[in-house]
CSV table of C-alpha atoms in Angstrom, one decimal:
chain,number,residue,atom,x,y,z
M,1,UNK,CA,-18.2,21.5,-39.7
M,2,UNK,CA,-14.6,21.7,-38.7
M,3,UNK,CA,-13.5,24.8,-36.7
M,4,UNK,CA,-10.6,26.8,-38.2
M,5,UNK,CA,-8.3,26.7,-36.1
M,6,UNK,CA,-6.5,30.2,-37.3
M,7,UNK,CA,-9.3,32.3,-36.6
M,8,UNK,CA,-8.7,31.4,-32.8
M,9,UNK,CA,-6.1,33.9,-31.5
M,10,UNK,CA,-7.1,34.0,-27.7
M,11,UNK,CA,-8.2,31.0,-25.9
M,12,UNK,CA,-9.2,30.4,-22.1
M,13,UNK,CA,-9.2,27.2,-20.2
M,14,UNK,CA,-11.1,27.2,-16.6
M,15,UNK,CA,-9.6,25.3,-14.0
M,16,UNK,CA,-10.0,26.6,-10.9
M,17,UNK,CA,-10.8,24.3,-8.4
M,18,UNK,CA,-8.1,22.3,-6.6
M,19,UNK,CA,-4.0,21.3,-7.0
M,20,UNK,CA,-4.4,17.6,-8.1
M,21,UNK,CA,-7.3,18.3,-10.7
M,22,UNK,CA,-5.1,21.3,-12.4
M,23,UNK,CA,-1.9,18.7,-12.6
M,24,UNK,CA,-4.3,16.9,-14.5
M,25,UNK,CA,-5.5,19.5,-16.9
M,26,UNK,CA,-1.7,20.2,-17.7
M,27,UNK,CA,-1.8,17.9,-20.9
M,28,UNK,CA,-5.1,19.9,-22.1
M,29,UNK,CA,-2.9,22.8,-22.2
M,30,UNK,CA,0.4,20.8,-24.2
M,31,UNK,CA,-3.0,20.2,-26.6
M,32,UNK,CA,-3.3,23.9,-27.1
M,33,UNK,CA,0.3,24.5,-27.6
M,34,UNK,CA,0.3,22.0,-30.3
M,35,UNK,CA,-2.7,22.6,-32.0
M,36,UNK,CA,-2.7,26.7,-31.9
M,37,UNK,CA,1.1,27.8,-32.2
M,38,UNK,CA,-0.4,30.9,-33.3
M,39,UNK,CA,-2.9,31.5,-30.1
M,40,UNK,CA,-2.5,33.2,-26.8
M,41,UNK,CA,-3.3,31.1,-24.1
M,42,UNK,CA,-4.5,32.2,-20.9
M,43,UNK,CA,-5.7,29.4,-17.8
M,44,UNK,CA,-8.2,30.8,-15.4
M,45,UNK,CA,-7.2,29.1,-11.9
M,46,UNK,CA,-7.9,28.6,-8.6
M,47,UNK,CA,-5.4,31.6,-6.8
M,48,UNK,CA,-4.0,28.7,-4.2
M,49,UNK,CA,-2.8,26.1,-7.6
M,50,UNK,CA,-2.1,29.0,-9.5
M,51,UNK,CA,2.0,28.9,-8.9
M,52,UNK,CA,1.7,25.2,-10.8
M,53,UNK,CA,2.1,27.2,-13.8
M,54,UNK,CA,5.1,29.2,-12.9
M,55,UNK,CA,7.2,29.3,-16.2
M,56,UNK,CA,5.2,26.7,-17.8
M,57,UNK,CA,5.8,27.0,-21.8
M,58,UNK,CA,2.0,26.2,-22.9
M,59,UNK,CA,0.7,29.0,-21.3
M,60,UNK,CA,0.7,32.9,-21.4
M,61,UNK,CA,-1.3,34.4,-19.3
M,62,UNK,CA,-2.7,33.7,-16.0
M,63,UNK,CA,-6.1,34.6,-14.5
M,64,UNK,CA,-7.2,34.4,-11.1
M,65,UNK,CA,-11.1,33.2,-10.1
M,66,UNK,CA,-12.1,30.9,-7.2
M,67,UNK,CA,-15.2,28.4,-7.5
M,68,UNK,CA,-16.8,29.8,-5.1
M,69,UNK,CA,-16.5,33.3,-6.2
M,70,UNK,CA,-19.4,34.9,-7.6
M,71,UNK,CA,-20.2,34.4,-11.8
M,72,UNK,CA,-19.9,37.9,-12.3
M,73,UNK,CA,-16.2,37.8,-11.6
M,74,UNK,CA,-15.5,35.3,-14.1
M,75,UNK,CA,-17.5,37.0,-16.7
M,76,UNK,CA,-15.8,39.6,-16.3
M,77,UNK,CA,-12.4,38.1,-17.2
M,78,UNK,CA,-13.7,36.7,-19.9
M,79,UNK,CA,-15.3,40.0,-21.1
M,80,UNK,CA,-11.8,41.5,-20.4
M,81,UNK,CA,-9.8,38.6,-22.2
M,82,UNK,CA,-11.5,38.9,-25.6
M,83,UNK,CA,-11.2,35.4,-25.8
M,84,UNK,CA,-12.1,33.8,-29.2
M,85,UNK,CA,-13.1,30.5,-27.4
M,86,UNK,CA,-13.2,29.2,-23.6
M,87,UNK,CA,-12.4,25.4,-22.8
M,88,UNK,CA,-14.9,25.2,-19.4
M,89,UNK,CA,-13.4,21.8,-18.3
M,90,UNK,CA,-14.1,22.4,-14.8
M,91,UNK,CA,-17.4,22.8,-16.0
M,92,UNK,CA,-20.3,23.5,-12.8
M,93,UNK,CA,-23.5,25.8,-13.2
M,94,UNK,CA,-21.7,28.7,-12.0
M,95,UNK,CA,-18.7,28.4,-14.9
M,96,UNK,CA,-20.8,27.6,-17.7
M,97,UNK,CA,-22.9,30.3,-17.0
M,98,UNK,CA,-20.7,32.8,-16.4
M,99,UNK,CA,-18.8,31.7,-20.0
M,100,UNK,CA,-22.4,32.1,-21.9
M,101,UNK,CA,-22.6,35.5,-20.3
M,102,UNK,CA,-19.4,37.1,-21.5
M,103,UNK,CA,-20.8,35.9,-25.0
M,104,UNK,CA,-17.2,34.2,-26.1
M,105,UNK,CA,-17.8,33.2,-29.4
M,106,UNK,CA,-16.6,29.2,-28.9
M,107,UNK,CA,-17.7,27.9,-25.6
M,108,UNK,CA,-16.8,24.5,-25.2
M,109,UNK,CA,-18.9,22.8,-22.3
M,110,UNK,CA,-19.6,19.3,-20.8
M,111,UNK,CA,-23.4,18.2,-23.1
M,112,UNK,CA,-24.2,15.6,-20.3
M,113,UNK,CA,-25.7,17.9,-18.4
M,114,UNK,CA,-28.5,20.3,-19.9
M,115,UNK,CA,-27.7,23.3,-18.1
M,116,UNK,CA,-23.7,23.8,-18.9
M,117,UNK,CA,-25.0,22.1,-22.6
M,118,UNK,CA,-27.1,25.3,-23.0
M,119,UNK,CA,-24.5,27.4,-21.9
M,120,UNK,CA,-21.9,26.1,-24.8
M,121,UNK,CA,-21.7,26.2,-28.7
M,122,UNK,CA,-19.6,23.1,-28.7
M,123,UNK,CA,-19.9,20.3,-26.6
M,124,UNK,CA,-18.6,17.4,-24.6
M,125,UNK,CA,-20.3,13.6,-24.0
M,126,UNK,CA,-17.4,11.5,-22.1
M,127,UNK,CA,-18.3,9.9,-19.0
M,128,UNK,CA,-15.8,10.6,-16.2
M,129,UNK,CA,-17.7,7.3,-14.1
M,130,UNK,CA,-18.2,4.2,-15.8
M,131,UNK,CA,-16.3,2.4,-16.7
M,132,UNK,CA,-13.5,5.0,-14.8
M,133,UNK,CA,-12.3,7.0,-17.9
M,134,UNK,CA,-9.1,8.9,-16.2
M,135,UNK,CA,-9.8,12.6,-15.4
M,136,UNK,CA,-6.9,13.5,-18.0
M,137,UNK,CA,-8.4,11.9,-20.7
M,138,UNK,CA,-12.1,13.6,-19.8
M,139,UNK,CA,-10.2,17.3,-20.1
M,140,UNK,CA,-8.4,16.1,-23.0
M,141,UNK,CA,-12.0,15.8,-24.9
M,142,UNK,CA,-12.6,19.8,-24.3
M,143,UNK,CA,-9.1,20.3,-26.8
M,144,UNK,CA,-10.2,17.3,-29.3
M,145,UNK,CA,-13.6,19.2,-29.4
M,146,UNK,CA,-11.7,21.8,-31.2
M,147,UNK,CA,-9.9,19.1,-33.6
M,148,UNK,CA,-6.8,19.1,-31.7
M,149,UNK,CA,-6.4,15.3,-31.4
M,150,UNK,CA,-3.5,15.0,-28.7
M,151,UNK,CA,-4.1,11.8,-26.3
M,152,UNK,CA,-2.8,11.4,-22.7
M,153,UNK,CA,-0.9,8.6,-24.0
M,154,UNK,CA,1.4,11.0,-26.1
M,155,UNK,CA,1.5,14.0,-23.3
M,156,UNK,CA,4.7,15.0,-21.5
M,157,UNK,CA,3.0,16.9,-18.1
M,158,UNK,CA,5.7,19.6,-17.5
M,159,UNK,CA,6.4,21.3,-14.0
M,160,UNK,CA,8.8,23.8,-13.3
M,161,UNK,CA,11.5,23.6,-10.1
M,162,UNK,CA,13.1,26.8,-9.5
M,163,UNK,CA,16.4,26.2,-9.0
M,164,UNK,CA,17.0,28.6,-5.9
M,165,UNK,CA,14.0,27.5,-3.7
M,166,UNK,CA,15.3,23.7,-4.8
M,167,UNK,CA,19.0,24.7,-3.0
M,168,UNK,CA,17.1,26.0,-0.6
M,169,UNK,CA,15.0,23.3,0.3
M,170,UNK,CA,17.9,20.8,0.1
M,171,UNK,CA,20.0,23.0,2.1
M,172,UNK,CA,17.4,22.5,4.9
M,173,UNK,CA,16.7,18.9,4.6
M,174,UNK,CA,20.7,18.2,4.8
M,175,UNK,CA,21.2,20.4,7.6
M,176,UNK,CA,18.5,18.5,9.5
M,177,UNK,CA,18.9,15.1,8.8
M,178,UNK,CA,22.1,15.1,6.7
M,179,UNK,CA,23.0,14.2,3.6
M,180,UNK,CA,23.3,9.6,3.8
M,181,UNK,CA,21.3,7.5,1.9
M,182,UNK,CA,18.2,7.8,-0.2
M,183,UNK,CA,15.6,10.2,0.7
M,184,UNK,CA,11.8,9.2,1.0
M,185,UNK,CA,9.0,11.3,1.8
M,186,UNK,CA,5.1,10.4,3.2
M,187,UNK,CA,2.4,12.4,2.7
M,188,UNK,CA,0.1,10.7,5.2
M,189,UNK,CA,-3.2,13.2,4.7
M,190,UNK,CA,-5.7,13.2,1.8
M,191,UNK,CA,-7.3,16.6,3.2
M,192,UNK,CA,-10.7,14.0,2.7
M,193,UNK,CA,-11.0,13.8,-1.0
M,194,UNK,CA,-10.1,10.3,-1.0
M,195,UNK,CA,-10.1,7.2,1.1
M,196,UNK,CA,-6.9,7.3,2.7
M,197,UNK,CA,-4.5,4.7,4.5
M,198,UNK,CA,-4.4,4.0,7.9
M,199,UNK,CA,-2.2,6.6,9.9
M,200,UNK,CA,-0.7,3.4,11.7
M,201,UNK,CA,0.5,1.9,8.5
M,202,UNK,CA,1.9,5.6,7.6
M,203,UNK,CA,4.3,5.5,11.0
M,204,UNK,CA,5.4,2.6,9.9
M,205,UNK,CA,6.4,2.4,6.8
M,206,UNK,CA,8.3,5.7,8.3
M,207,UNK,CA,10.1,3.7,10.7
M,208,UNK,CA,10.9,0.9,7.7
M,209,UNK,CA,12.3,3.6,5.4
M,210,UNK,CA,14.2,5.4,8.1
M,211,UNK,CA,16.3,2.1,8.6
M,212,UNK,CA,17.6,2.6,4.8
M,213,UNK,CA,17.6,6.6,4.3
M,214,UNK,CA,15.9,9.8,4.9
M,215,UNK,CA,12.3,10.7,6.0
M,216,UNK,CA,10.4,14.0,4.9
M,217,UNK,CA,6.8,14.3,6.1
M,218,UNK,CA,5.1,16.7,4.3
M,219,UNK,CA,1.3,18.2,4.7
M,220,UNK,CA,-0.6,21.2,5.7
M,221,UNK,CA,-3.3,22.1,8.1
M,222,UNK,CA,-5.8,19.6,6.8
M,223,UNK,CA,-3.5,16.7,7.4
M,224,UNK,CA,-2.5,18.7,11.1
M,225,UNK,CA,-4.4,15.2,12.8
M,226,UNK,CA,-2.0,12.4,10.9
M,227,UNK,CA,1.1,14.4,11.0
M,228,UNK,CA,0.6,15.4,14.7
M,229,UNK,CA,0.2,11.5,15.6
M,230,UNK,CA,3.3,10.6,13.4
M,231,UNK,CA,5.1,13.5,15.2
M,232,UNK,CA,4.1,12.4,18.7
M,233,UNK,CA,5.7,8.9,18.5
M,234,UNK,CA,9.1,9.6,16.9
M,235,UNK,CA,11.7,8.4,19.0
M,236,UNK,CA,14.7,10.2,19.6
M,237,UNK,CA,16.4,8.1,16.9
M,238,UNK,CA,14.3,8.5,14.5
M,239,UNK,CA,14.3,12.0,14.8
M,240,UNK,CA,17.7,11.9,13.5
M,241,UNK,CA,16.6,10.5,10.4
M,242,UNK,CA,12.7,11.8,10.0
M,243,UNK,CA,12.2,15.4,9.2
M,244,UNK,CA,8.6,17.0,9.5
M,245,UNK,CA,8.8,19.5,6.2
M,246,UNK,CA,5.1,21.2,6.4
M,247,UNK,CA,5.3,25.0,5.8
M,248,UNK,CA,6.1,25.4,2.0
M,249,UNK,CA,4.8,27.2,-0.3
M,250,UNK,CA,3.6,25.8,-3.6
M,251,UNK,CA,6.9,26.1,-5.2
M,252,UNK,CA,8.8,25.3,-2.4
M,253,UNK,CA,6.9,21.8,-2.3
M,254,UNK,CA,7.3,21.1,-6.3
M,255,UNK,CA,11.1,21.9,-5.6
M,256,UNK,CA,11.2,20.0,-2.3
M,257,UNK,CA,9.9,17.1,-3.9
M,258,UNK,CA,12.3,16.8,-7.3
M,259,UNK,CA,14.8,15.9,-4.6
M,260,UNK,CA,12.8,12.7,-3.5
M,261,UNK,CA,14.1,9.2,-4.4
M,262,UNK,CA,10.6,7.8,-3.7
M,263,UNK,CA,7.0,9.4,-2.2
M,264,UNK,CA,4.1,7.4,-0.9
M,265,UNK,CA,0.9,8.9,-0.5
M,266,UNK,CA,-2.9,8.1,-1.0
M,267,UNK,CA,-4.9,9.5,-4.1
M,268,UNK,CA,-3.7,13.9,-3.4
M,269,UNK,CA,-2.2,16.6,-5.1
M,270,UNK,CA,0.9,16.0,-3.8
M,271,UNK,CA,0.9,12.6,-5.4
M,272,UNK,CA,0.3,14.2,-8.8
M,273,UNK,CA,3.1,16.3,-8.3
M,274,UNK,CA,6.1,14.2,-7.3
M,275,UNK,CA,4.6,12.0,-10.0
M,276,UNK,CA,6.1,14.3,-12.2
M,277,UNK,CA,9.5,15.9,-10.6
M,278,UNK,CA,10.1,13.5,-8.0
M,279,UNK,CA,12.3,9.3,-9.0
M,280,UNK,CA,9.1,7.6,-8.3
M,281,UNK,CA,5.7,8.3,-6.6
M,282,UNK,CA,3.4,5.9,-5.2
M,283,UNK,CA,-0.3,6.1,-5.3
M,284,UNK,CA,-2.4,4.5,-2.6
M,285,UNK,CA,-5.9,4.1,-4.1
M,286,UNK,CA,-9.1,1.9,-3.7
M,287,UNK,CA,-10.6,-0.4,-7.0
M,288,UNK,CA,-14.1,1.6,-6.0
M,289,UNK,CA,-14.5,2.9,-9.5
M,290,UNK,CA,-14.9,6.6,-8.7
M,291,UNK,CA,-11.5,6.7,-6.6
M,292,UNK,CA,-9.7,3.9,-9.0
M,293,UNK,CA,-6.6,5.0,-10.8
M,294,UNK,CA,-7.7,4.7,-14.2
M,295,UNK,CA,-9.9,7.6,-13.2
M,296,UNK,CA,-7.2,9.5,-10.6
M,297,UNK,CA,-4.2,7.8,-11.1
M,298,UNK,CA,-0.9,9.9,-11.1
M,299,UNK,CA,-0.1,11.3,-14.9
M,300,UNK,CA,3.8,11.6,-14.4
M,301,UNK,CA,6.0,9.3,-16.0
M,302,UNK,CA,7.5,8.2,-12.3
M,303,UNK,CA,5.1,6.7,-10.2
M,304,UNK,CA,3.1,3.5,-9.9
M,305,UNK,CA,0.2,2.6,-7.9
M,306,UNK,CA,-1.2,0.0,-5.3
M,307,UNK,CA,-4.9,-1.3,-5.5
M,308,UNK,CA,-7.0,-2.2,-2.3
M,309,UNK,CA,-10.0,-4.7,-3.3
M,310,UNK,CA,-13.4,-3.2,-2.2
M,311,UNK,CA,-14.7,-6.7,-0.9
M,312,UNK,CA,-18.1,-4.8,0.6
M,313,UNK,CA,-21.6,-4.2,-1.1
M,314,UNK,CA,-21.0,-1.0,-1.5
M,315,UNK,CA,-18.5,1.5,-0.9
M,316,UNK,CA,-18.7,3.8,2.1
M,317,UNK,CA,-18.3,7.5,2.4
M,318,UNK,CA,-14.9,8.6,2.5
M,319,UNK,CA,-14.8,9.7,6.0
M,320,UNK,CA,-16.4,6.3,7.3
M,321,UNK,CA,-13.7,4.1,9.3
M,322,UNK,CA,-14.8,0.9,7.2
M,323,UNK,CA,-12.8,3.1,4.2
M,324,UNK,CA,-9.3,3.2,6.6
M,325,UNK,CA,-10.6,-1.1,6.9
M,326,UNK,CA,-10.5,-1.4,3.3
M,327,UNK,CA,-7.3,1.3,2.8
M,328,UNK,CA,-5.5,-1.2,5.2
M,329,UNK,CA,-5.9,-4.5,2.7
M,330,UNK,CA,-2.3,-2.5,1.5
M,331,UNK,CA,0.3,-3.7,3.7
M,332,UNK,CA,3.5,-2.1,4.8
M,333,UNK,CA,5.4,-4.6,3.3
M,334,UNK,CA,4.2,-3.8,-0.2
M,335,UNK,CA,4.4,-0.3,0.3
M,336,UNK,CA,8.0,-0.4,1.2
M,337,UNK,CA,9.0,-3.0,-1.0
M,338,UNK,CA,7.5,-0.6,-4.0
M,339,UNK,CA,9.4,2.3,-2.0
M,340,UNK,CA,12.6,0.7,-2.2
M,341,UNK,CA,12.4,-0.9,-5.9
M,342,UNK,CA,9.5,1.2,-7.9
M,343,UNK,CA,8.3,-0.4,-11.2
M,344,UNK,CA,6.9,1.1,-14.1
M,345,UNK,CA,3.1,2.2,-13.7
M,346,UNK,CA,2.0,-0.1,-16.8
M,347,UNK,CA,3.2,-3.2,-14.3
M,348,UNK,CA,1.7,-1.6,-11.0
M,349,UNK,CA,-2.0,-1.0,-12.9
């Protein structure tokens, strides 16, 4: 039986795990918008994504809860919310569970595994792994379980760049490395969630694009090894034209990057990001078909991606060196060639 849609005045979606996964969730909540104009929409999310949804039109309210948390917190927001149904698209043990305890009325759950299946009243069946069904289009089933029947074809993914930390940003990145030519910026860490490109081929595409414009390198902690190597062999030349940009906050980097003419980085958050705000983002992914595009690939209407052929048996873990082996099949040429003269992601997939 159809669920009426009216009767739902409050609904939660849990996402609170990492940056690039919520950028993917952001059509589920244009889903809720469109099919409950009427409803109150509150995302649960992880505290570090959370400013992702700064100003953002489909949603109200904003929780806070961390993965690793314990359940009972989580209940207990949903206790508090009085939610009339819960969308648990990050959907482990711990957030199933914790949605079946605060006894919301519609639980909607991943039914591929019997746990969370037990936990919901309604219930999901995609795949996310073969044949790679795109991580959008998995979260997208949670709001078509509830007869809202948006695709990720028809979504517009909507970020917000505050204005003043976007002045402020470019006011630093001029006063650096002026204002001439474009401006490019390589993210050269994947903080291990993906097979990533060699930090060889990251310097030099660096070099390439300094030749043309301007180079932001942006990163945090995690990527502290690539950045430090790329930092340690910029010549005093280069310095004039490369910028390391790697202490902003979450807003500061969705601002920083709406300024960029082009970004390059393997499968990361970032990537999702400037995907969205930035002229053109480049994914550098593998064809292994739990890291492939059509499963990870950027959402944003700006970006395009390059494909390395696994030519192994099998694939290796992500930290193994053979996965920088494969990563390198992508050459600097192509990489800057894309840089310099992007093309639509339907040509690049």
């Amino acid at each position: 039986m159809p669920l009426d849609l009216q009767k739902i005045r409050r609904i939660a979606l849990v996402r609170n795990n990492h940056m690039g996964d919520l950028v993917c969730t952001l059509p589920a909540f244009e889903a809720l918008r469109t099919g409950l104009p009427h409803a109150h929409i509150t995302a649960i999310v992880n505290p570090g994504a959370a400013p992702l949804l700064n100003k953002h039109p489909h949603v109200d309210d904003l929780l806070f809860d961390d993965e690793l948390d314990p359940p009972e917190q989580l209940t207990a927001l949903l206790k508090a919310g009085r939610f009339d149904a819960v969308l648990v698209t990050f959907c482990t043990r711990r957030n199933a569970w914790a949605a079946f305890r605060a006894r919301v009325p519609i639980r909607v759950t991943h039914g591929r595994r019997w746990f969370q299946a037990l936990c919901g009243t309604h219930r999901c069946y995609a795949s996310r792994k073969k044949p790679p069904y795109h991580e959008s289009s998995f979260i997208l089933t949670f709001t078509q379980r509830l007869g809202i029947p948006l695709t990720l074809e028809q979504a517009r993914p909507y970020l917000f760049v505050d204005p003043a930390e976007r002045a402020r940003v470019e006011e630093r990145i001029t006063s650096r490395i002026g204002r001439q030519g474009p401006l490019f910026a390589v993210h050269p860490g994947s903080r291990k969630s993906a097979f990533n490109w060699p930090v060889e081929s990251y310097y030099r595409t660096v070099e390439r694009l300094a030749q043309v414009g301007r180079v932001i390198l942006t990163g945090s902690d995690p990527d502290r090894p690539q950045l430090d190597w790329i930092e340690s062999r910029l010549t005093p030349a280069l310095r004039e034209r490369v910028m390391m940009l790697t202490d902003l906050s979450l807003p500061q980097l969705v601002a920083g990057l709406s300024l960029v003419d082009a970004f390059v980085s393997s499968s990361t958050g970032p990537l999702h990001i400037a995907a969205i705000v930035s002229g053109h983002a480049l994914g550098l992914y593998s064809d292994a078909f739990y890291l492939h595009p059509r499963r990870w690939g950027p959402i944003g209407p700006n970006s395009s991606v390059l494909i390395s052929e696994w030519k192994f048996p099998e694939p290796p873990l992500i930290r193994s060196p053979r996965a920088e082996e494969h990563m390198a099949q992508i050459t600097v040429d192509a990489v800057v060639e894309r840089m310099l003269h992007p093309v639509p992601m339907r040509s690049a997939a």
